Amino acid sequence: MQYRILGQTGLKVSILGFGGIPIGRVDEKDAVAVVNHALDMEINFIHTSITYGDSAYKIGKVMEERRDECLLAVKIGGSQRTKEEAEERLKSTLEALNTDHVEIAELPINVHDFPKAMRPGGAYEAFEEAKKEGIIDHIGITSHDVDFLVEAIQTKAFSNLITPFNYAANSAKEELLSLTSDLDIGVIAMKTLGKGGLTNPSQALRYVWNHNIDTAIVGMNRLTEVEENVAVAKNPRALTEEEKEELREKAEDIVKTGRLSGSGSVALR
Ligand SMILES: NC(=O)c1ccc[n+]([C@@H]2O[C@H](COP(=O)([O-])OP(=O)(O)OC[C@H]3O[C@@H](n4cnc5c(N)ncnc54)[C@H](OP(=O)(O)O)[C@@H]3O)[C@@H](O)[C@H]2O)c1
């Protein structure tokens, strides 16, 4: 497994992270087996949220025994964007995960709700207090809106971010990725397989890892998916010119046909 440092957090993360959505769709026994397999294969970064069905609860079953083998990143949402709501959701998340602390808590937010979340009594204050109390180590932000992320990370309130990034939805490529590098913000890519809609996971993942991305949280709910993706992560070689051309053509087709709508790109929305 290859590892990268997640920007200023200093966390050493496997370039292949575990995205928690798909295990919400399989039974508990299979979900626990997949998470255990991911840890056995040296994936050390797990992302989930209590908004993903029972994903956090299933991961919590594994954490009973193996909490010290991984870093946990959790999305803490809430429509009211208030401190109370964020506190309540953080508490429920920790309970589901069977832990008293997580390495990263992410604020999912858009440009419209940002002022509310950041003002006194807003969700961000709950994150700051939790950080002081040692309940979370780092505060991140998550959004599909690249222009907004460019603004938000300049507030210096966040040490890392999550945004969609794949060969058909790579709007983060230029301005955002150059800024994250300048500001030493950790970059976590999501929807790297277009929610399962992108063919050839090897090419799709190598495309991501050959950009300024620290880890890709890939949703997996089968043992074979973990094995296939880990094999790619062990050797994320650069794409050949032919492969790049192939992906350019596939991306054009995806944008033209509107396939994968909802996988995160501005172009695809
Ligand atoms: N912060 C946020 O706002 C936010 C929002 C959304 C998601 N996320 C996070 O990002 C993660 C990734 O997003 P995602 O799960 O929606 O999409 P994704 O990682 O692009 O795609 C996941 C799907 O890819 C398929 N897959 C995985 N490995 C494969 C392989 N080797 N071969 C063939 N298919 C493979 C699986 O499909 P099958 O199920 O068909 O097997 C899986 O469901 C989520 O799990 C979640 O943790 C964060």
PDB file of N, CA and C in Angstrom, residues 31-107:
ATOM      1  N   ALA A  31     -20.737  -6.796   5.580  1.00  0.00           N
ATOM      2  CA  ALA A  31     -20.135  -5.466   5.739  1.00  0.00           C
ATOM      3  C   ALA A  31     -18.918  -5.537   6.662  1.00  0.00           C
ATOM      4  N   VAL A  32     -19.074  -6.241   7.770  1.00  0.00           N
ATOM      5  CA  VAL A  32     -17.965  -6.377   8.736  1.00  0.00           C
ATOM      6  C   VAL A  32     -16.789  -7.094   8.078  1.00  0.00           C
ATOM      7  N   ALA A  33     -17.080  -8.105   7.267  1.00  0.00           N
ATOM      8  CA  ALA A  33     -16.009  -8.845   6.584  1.00  0.00           C
ATOM      9  C   ALA A  33     -15.263  -7.921   5.605  1.00  0.00           C
ATOM     10  N   VAL A  34     -15.985  -7.072   4.914  1.00  0.00           N
ATOM     11  CA  VAL A  34     -15.341  -6.167   3.936  1.00  0.00           C
ATOM     12  C   VAL A  34     -14.450  -5.152   4.666  1.00  0.00           C
ATOM     13  N   VAL A  35     -14.942  -4.599   5.758  1.00  0.00           N
ATOM     14  CA  VAL A  35     -14.141  -3.611   6.500  1.00  0.00           C
ATOM     15  C   VAL A  35     -12.896  -4.290   7.088  1.00  0.00           C
ATOM     16  N   ASN A  36     -13.073  -5.491   7.646  1.00  0.00           N
ATOM     17  CA  ASN A  36     -11.912  -6.224   8.177  1.00  0.00           C
ATOM     18  C   ASN A  36     -10.892  -6.501   7.079  1.00  0.00           C
ATOM     19  N   HIS A  37     -11.404  -6.866   5.905  1.00  0.00           N
ATOM     20  CA  HIS A  37     -10.512  -7.175   4.780  1.00  0.00           C
ATOM     21  C   HIS A  37      -9.727  -5.916   4.374  1.00  0.00           C
ATOM     22  N   ALA A  38     -10.414  -4.787   4.368  1.00  0.00           N
ATOM     23  CA  ALA A  38      -9.743  -3.526   4.006  1.00  0.00           C
ATOM     24  C   ALA A  38      -8.599  -3.235   4.985  1.00  0.00           C
ATOM     25  N   LEU A  39      -8.856  -3.435   6.279  1.00  0.00           N
ATOM     26  CA  LEU A  39      -7.788  -3.202   7.274  1.00  0.00           C
ATOM     27  C   LEU A  39      -6.667  -4.224   7.106  1.00  0.00           C
ATOM     28  N   ASP A  40      -7.045  -5.479   6.863  1.00  0.00           N
ATOM     29  CA  ASP A  40      -6.018  -6.514   6.651  1.00  0.00           C
ATOM     30  C   ASP A  40      -5.116  -6.152   5.473  1.00  0.00           C
ATOM     31  N   MET A  41      -5.706  -5.465   4.475  1.00  0.00           N
ATOM     32  CA  MET A  41      -4.932  -5.137   3.265  1.00  0.00           C
ATOM     33  C   MET A  41      -4.302  -3.740   3.352  1.00  0.00           C
ATOM     34  N   GLU A  42      -4.209  -3.232   4.595  1.00  0.00           N
ATOM     35  CA  GLU A  42      -3.453  -2.007   4.888  1.00  0.00           C
ATOM     36  C   GLU A  42      -4.114  -0.710   4.453  1.00  0.00           C
ATOM     37  N   ILE A  43      -5.426  -0.744   4.248  1.00  0.00           N
ATOM     38  CA  ILE A  43      -6.167   0.512   4.119  1.00  0.00           C
ATOM     39  C   ILE A  43      -6.279   1.055   5.545  1.00  0.00           C
ATOM     40  N   ASN A  44      -5.887   2.304   5.764  1.00  0.00           N
ATOM     41  CA  ASN A  44      -5.923   2.813   7.147  1.00  0.00           C
ATOM     42  C   ASN A  44      -6.822   4.035   7.306  1.00  0.00           C
ATOM     43  N   PHE A  45      -7.626   4.330   6.263  1.00  0.00           N
ATOM     44  CA  PHE A  45      -8.438   5.550   6.312  1.00  0.00           C
ATOM     45  C   PHE A  45      -9.882   5.187   5.970  1.00  0.00           C
ATOM     46  N   ILE A  46     -10.781   5.424   6.903  1.00  0.00           N
ATOM     47  CA  ILE A  46     -12.192   5.031   6.723  1.00  0.00           C
ATOM     48  C   ILE A  46     -13.080   6.260   6.862  1.00  0.00           C
ATOM     49  N   HIS A  47     -13.986   6.420   5.885  1.00  0.00           N
ATOM     50  CA  HIS A  47     -14.903   7.556   5.916  1.00  0.00           C
ATOM     51  C   HIS A  47     -16.344   7.058   6.027  1.00  0.00           C
ATOM     52  N   THR A  48     -17.103   7.680   6.912  1.00  0.00           N
ATOM     53  CA  THR A  48     -18.526   7.327   6.996  1.00  0.00           C
ATOM     54  C   THR A  48     -19.326   8.490   7.581  1.00  0.00           C
ATOM     55  N   SER A  49     -20.619   8.225   7.755  1.00  0.00           N
ATOM     56  CA  SER A  49     -21.505   9.244   8.325  1.00  0.00           C
ATOM     57  C   SER A  49     -22.746   8.535   8.851  1.00  0.00           C
ATOM     58  N   ILE A  50     -23.376   9.108   9.855  1.00  0.00           N
ATOM     59  CA  ILE A  50     -24.625   8.475  10.321  1.00  0.00           C
ATOM     60  C   ILE A  50     -25.756   8.728   9.324  1.00  0.00           C
ATOM     61  N   THR A  51     -25.478   9.504   8.292  1.00  0.00           N
ATOM     62  CA  THR A  51     -26.502   9.689   7.252  1.00  0.00           C
ATOM     63  C   THR A  51     -26.436   8.583   6.193  1.00  0.00           C
ATOM     64  N   TYR A  52     -25.474   7.640   6.313  1.00  0.00           N
ATOM     65  CA  TYR A  52     -25.356   6.543   5.342  1.00  0.00           C
ATOM     66  C   TYR A  52     -26.004   5.274   5.896  1.00  0.00           C
ATOM     67  N   GLY A  53     -27.260   5.339   6.242  1.00  0.00           N
ATOM     68  CA  GLY A  53     -27.940   4.164   6.793  1.00  0.00           C
ATOM     69  C   GLY A  53     -27.206   3.671   8.028  1.00  0.00           C
ATOM     70  N   ASP A  54     -26.938   2.344   8.082  1.00  0.00           N
ATOM     71  CA  ASP A  54     -26.265   1.795   9.266  1.00  0.00           C
ATOM     72  C   ASP A  54     -24.756   1.591   9.032  1.00  0.00           C
ATOM     73  N   SER A  55     -24.187   2.310   8.070  1.00  0.00           N
ATOM     74  CA  SER A  55     -22.755   2.178   7.757  1.00  0.00           C
ATOM     75  C   SER A  55     -21.881   2.405   9.000  1.00  0.00           C
ATOM     76  N   ALA A  56     -22.124   3.495   9.715  1.00  0.00           N
ATOM     77  CA  ALA A  56     -21.265   3.811  10.877  1.00  0.00           C
ATOM     78  C   ALA A  56     -21.392   2.730  11.946  1.00  0.00           C
ATOM     79  N   TYR A  57     -22.593   2.221  12.114  1.00  0.00           N
ATOM     80  CA  TYR A  57     -22.818   1.169  13.107  1.00  0.00           C
ATOM     81  C   TYR A  57     -22.024  -0.094  12.734  1.00  0.00           C
ATOM     82  N   LYS A  58     -22.054  -0.435  11.426  1.00  0.00           N
ATOM     83  CA  LYS A  58     -21.332  -1.637  10.963  1.00  0.00           C
ATOM     84  C   LYS A  58     -19.823  -1.444  11.134  1.00  0.00           C
ATOM     85  N   ILE A  59     -19.331  -0.257  10.808  1.00  0.00           N
ATOM     86  CA  ILE A  59     -17.900   0.020  11.002  1.00  0.00           C
ATOM     87  C   ILE A  59     -17.574  -0.035  12.502  1.00  0.00           C
ATOM     88  N   GLY A  60     -18.513   0.429  13.317  1.00  0.00           N
ATOM     89  CA  GLY A  60     -18.340   0.393  14.776  1.00  0.00           C
ATOM     90  C   GLY A  60     -18.146  -1.025  15.305  1.00  0.00           C
ATOM     91  N   LYS A  61     -18.770  -1.991  14.649  1.00  0.00           N
ATOM     92  CA  LYS A  61     -18.590  -3.399  15.063  1.00  0.00           C
ATOM     93  C   LYS A  61     -17.115  -3.795  14.915  1.00  0.00           C
ATOM     94  N   VAL A  62     -16.498  -3.313  13.839  1.00  0.00           N
ATOM     95  CA  VAL A  62     -15.075  -3.633  13.613  1.00  0.00           C
ATOM     96  C   VAL A  62     -14.202  -2.829  14.587  1.00  0.00           C
ATOM     97  N   MET A  63     -14.638  -1.602  14.874  1.00  0.00           N
ATOM     98  CA  MET A  63     -13.833  -0.736  15.752  1.00  0.00           C
ATOM     99  C   MET A  63     -13.743  -1.274  17.174  1.00  0.00           C
ATOM    100  N   GLU A  64     -14.701  -2.121  17.562  1.00  0.00           N
ATOM    101  CA  GLU A  64     -14.633  -2.716  18.914  1.00  0.00           C
ATOM    102  C   GLU A  64     -13.272  -3.352  19.146  1.00  0.00           C
ATOM    103  N   GLU A  65     -12.715  -3.968  18.100  1.00  0.00           N
ATOM    104  CA  GLU A  65     -11.430  -4.671  18.221  1.00  0.00           C
ATOM    105  C   GLU A  65     -10.262  -3.938  17.573  1.00  0.00           C
ATOM    106  N   ARG A  66     -10.549  -3.098  16.547  1.00  0.00           N
ATOM    107  CA  ARG A  66      -9.439  -2.663  15.686  1.00  0.00           C
ATOM    108  C   ARG A  66      -9.334  -1.136  15.537  1.00  0.00           C
ATOM    109  N   ARG A  67      -9.827  -0.401  16.540  1.00  0.00           N
ATOM    110  CA  ARG A  67      -9.851   1.061  16.413  1.00  0.00           C
ATOM    111  C   ARG A  67      -8.464   1.656  16.165  1.00  0.00           C
ATOM    112  N   ASP A  68      -7.451   1.042  16.798  1.00  0.00           N
ATOM    113  CA  ASP A  68      -6.113   1.626  16.694  1.00  0.00           C
ATOM    114  C   ASP A  68      -5.418   1.332  15.367  1.00  0.00           C
ATOM    115  N   GLU A  69      -6.112   0.610  14.471  1.00  0.00           N
ATOM    116  CA  GLU A  69      -5.484   0.290  13.179  1.00  0.00           C
ATOM    117  C   GLU A  69      -5.881   1.269  12.075  1.00  0.00           C
ATOM    118  N   CYS A  70      -6.725   2.255  12.399  1.00  0.00           N
ATOM    119  CA  CYS A  70      -7.161   3.141  11.312  1.00  0.00           C
ATOM    120  C   CYS A  70      -7.471   4.556  11.803  1.00  0.00           C
ATOM    121  N   LEU A  71      -7.569   5.433  10.822  1.00  0.00           N
ATOM    122  CA  LEU A  71      -7.964   6.817  11.054  1.00  0.00           C
ATOM    123  C   LEU A  71      -9.418   6.936  10.598  1.00  0.00           C
ATOM    124  N   LEU A  72     -10.231   7.611  11.397  1.00  0.00           N
ATOM    125  CA  LEU A  72     -11.646   7.749  11.042  1.00  0.00           C
ATOM    126  C   LEU A  72     -11.957   9.185  10.629  1.00  0.00           C
ATOM    127  N   ALA A  73     -12.642   9.321   9.494  1.00  0.00           N
ATOM    128  CA  ALA A  73     -13.123  10.623   9.044  1.00  0.00           C
ATOM    129  C   ALA A  73     -14.638  10.543   8.939  1.00  0.00           C
ATOM    130  N   VAL A  74     -15.325  11.492   9.557  1.00  0.00           N
ATOM    131  CA  VAL A  74     -16.789  11.421   9.563  1.00  0.00           C
ATOM    132  C   VAL A  74     -17.406  12.724   9.068  1.00  0.00           C
ATOM    133  N   LYS A  75     -18.478  12.549   8.314  1.00  0.00           N
ATOM    134  CA  LYS A  75     -19.234  13.717   7.845  1.00  0.00           C
ATOM    135  C   LYS A  75     -20.319  14.015   8.874  1.00  0.00           C
ATOM    136  N   ILE A  76     -20.319  15.258   9.364  1.00  0.00           N
ATOM    137  CA  ILE A  76     -21.302  15.634  10.386  1.00  0.00           C
ATOM    138  C   ILE A  76     -22.237  16.687   9.782  1.00  0.00           C
ATOM    139  N   GLY A  77     -23.384  16.241   9.316  1.00  0.00           N
ATOM    140  CA  GLY A  77     -24.308  17.165   8.632  1.00  0.00           C
ATOM    141  C   GLY A  77     -25.305  17.791   9.584  1.00  0.00           C
ATOM    142  N   GLY A  78     -26.410  18.201   9.018  1.00  0.00           N
ATOM    143  CA  GLY A  78     -27.462  18.820   9.829  1.00  0.00           C
ATOM    144  C   GLY A  78     -28.037  20.013   9.092  1.00  0.00           C
ATOM    145  N   SER A  79     -29.338  19.987   8.892  1.00  0.00           N
ATOM    146  CA  SER A  79     -29.952  21.026   8.058  1.00  0.00           C
ATOM    147  C   SER A  79     -30.002  22.384   8.746  1.00  0.00           C
ATOM    148  N   GLN A  80     -29.970  22.381  10.102  1.00  0.00           N
ATOM    149  CA  GLN A  80     -30.088  23.673  10.797  1.00  0.00           C
ATOM    150  C   GLN A  80     -28.760  24.415  10.904  1.00  0.00           C
ATOM    151  N   ARG A  81     -27.650  23.672  10.745  1.00  0.00           N
ATOM    152  CA  ARG A  81     -26.305  24.259  10.811  1.00  0.00           C
ATOM    153  C   ARG A  81     -26.013  24.886  12.167  1.00  0.00           C
ATOM    154  N   THR A  82     -26.674  24.417  13.194  1.00  0.00           N
ATOM    155  CA  THR A  82     -26.468  24.999  14.516  1.00  0.00           C
ATOM    156  C   THR A  82     -25.460  24.181  15.316  1.00  0.00           C
ATOM    157  N   LYS A  83     -24.929  24.843  16.354  1.00  0.00           N
ATOM    158  CA  LYS A  83     -23.985  24.178  17.247  1.00  0.00           C
ATOM    159  C   LYS A  83     -24.635  22.945  17.902  1.00  0.00           C
ATOM    160  N   GLU A  84     -25.866  23.128  18.389  1.00  0.00           N
ATOM    161  CA  GLU A  84     -26.545  22.032  19.102  1.00  0.00           C
ATOM    162  C   GLU A  84     -26.708  20.815  18.193  1.00  0.00           C
ATOM    163  N   GLU A  85     -27.138  21.093  16.961  1.00  0.00           N
ATOM    164  CA  GLU A  85     -27.366  19.987  16.029  1.00  0.00           C
ATOM    165  C   GLU A  85     -26.050  19.255  15.727  1.00  0.00           C
ATOM    166  N   ALA A  86     -24.981  20.031  15.510  1.00  0.00           N
ATOM    167  CA  ALA A  86     -23.684  19.409  15.212  1.00  0.00           C
ATOM    168  C   ALA A  86     -23.200  18.589  16.412  1.00  0.00           C
ATOM    169  N   GLU A  87     -23.393  19.119  17.616  1.00  0.00           N
ATOM    170  CA  GLU A  87     -22.968  18.384  18.834  1.00  0.00           C
ATOM    171  C   GLU A  87     -23.708  17.055  18.946  1.00  0.00           C
ATOM    172  N   GLU A  88     -25.010  17.139  18.697  1.00  0.00           N
ATOM    173  CA  GLU A  88     -25.849  15.939  18.808  1.00  0.00           C
ATOM    174  C   GLU A  88     -25.419  14.886  17.788  1.00  0.00           C
ATOM    175  N   ARG A  89     -25.169  15.339  16.561  1.00  0.00           N
ATOM    176  CA  ARG A  89     -24.787  14.395  15.491  1.00  0.00           C
ATOM    177  C   ARG A  89     -23.403  13.804  15.722  1.00  0.00           C
ATOM    178  N   LEU A  90     -22.499  14.626  16.254  1.00  0.00           N
ATOM    179  CA  LEU A  90     -21.155  14.113  16.555  1.00  0.00           C
ATOM    180  C   LEU A  90     -21.255  13.023  17.628  1.00  0.00           C
ATOM    181  N   LYS A  91     -22.082  13.298  18.634  1.00  0.00           N
ATOM    182  CA  LYS A  91     -22.259  12.327  19.723  1.00  0.00           C
ATOM    183  C   LYS A  91     -22.821  11.001  19.179  1.00  0.00           C
ATOM    184  N   SER A  92     -23.845  11.093  18.334  1.00  0.00           N
ATOM    185  CA  SER A  92     -24.444   9.872  17.765  1.00  0.00           C
ATOM    186  C   SER A  92     -23.449   9.134  16.891  1.00  0.00           C
ATOM    187  N   THR A  93     -22.612   9.893  16.177  1.00  0.00           N
ATOM    188  CA  THR A  93     -21.618   9.274  15.287  1.00  0.00           C
ATOM    189  C   THR A  93     -20.601   8.477  16.105  1.00  0.00           C
ATOM    190  N   LEU A  94     -20.110   9.093  17.187  1.00  0.00           N
ATOM    191  CA  LEU A  94     -19.118   8.411  18.038  1.00  0.00           C
ATOM    192  C   LEU A  94     -19.730   7.152  18.652  1.00  0.00           C
ATOM    193  N   GLU A  95     -20.985   7.263  19.075  1.00  0.00           N
ATOM    194  CA  GLU A  95     -21.657   6.092  19.675  1.00  0.00           C
ATOM    195  C   GLU A  95     -21.744   4.959  18.658  1.00  0.00           C
ATOM    196  N   ALA A  96     -22.179   5.305  17.424  1.00  0.00           N
ATOM    197  CA  ALA A  96     -22.323   4.273  16.389  1.00  0.00           C
ATOM    198  C   ALA A  96     -20.973   3.624  16.093  1.00  0.00           C
ATOM    199  N   LEU A  97     -19.920   4.435  16.107  1.00  0.00           N
ATOM    200  CA  LEU A  97     -18.588   3.935  15.746  1.00  0.00           C
ATOM    201  C   LEU A  97     -17.852   3.265  16.909  1.00  0.00           C
ATOM    202  N   ASN A  98     -18.479   3.267  18.086  1.00  0.00           N
ATOM    203  CA  ASN A  98     -17.828   2.642  19.252  1.00  0.00           C
ATOM    204  C   ASN A  98     -16.488   3.278  19.582  1.00  0.00           C
ATOM    205  N   THR A  99     -16.430   4.592  19.518  1.00  0.00           N
ATOM    206  CA  THR A  99     -15.169   5.256  19.801  1.00  0.00           C
ATOM    207  C   THR A  99     -15.452   6.559  20.559  1.00  0.00           C
ATOM    208  N   ASP A 100     -14.411   7.098  21.192  1.00  0.00           N
ATOM    209  CA  ASP A 100     -14.612   8.356  21.905  1.00  0.00           C
ATOM    210  C   ASP A 100     -13.940   9.515  21.166  1.00  0.00           C
ATOM    211  N   HIS A 101     -13.398   9.208  19.987  1.00  0.00           N
ATOM    212  CA  HIS A 101     -12.685  10.265  19.264  1.00  0.00           C
ATOM    213  C   HIS A 101     -12.504   9.890  17.801  1.00  0.00           C
ATOM    214  N   VAL A 102     -12.527  10.905  16.920  1.00  0.00           N
ATOM    215  CA  VAL A 102     -12.237  10.645  15.500  1.00  0.00           C
ATOM    216  C   VAL A 102     -11.136  11.598  15.049  1.00  0.00           C
ATOM    217  N   GLU A 103     -10.392  11.166  14.047  1.00  0.00           N
ATOM    218  CA  GLU A 103      -9.284  12.006  13.567  1.00  0.00           C
ATOM    219  C   GLU A 103      -9.804  13.216  12.783  1.00  0.00           C
ATOM    220  N   ILE A 104     -10.858  13.002  11.980  1.00  0.00           N
ATOM    221  CA  ILE A 104     -11.359  14.101  11.149  1.00  0.00           C
ATOM    222  C   ILE A 104     -12.876  14.192  11.237  1.00  0.00           C
ATOM    223  N   ALA A 105     -13.380  15.415  11.441  1.00  0.00           N
ATOM    224  CA  ALA A 105     -14.816  15.663  11.301  1.00  0.00           C
ATOM    225  C   ALA A 105     -14.982  16.659  10.161  1.00  0.00           C
ATOM    226  N   GLU A 106     -15.885  16.326   9.246  1.00  0.00           N
ATOM    227  CA  GLU A 106     -16.080  17.161   8.064  1.00  0.00           C
ATOM    228  C   GLU A 106     -17.422  17.883   8.148  1.00  0.00           C
ATOM    229  N   LEU A 107     -17.383  19.145   7.798  1.00  0.00           N
ATOM    230  CA  LEU A 107     -18.604  19.945   7.716  1.00  0.00           C
ATOM    231  C   LEU A 107     -19.077  19.954   6.268  1.00  0.00           C
TER     232      LEU A 107
END
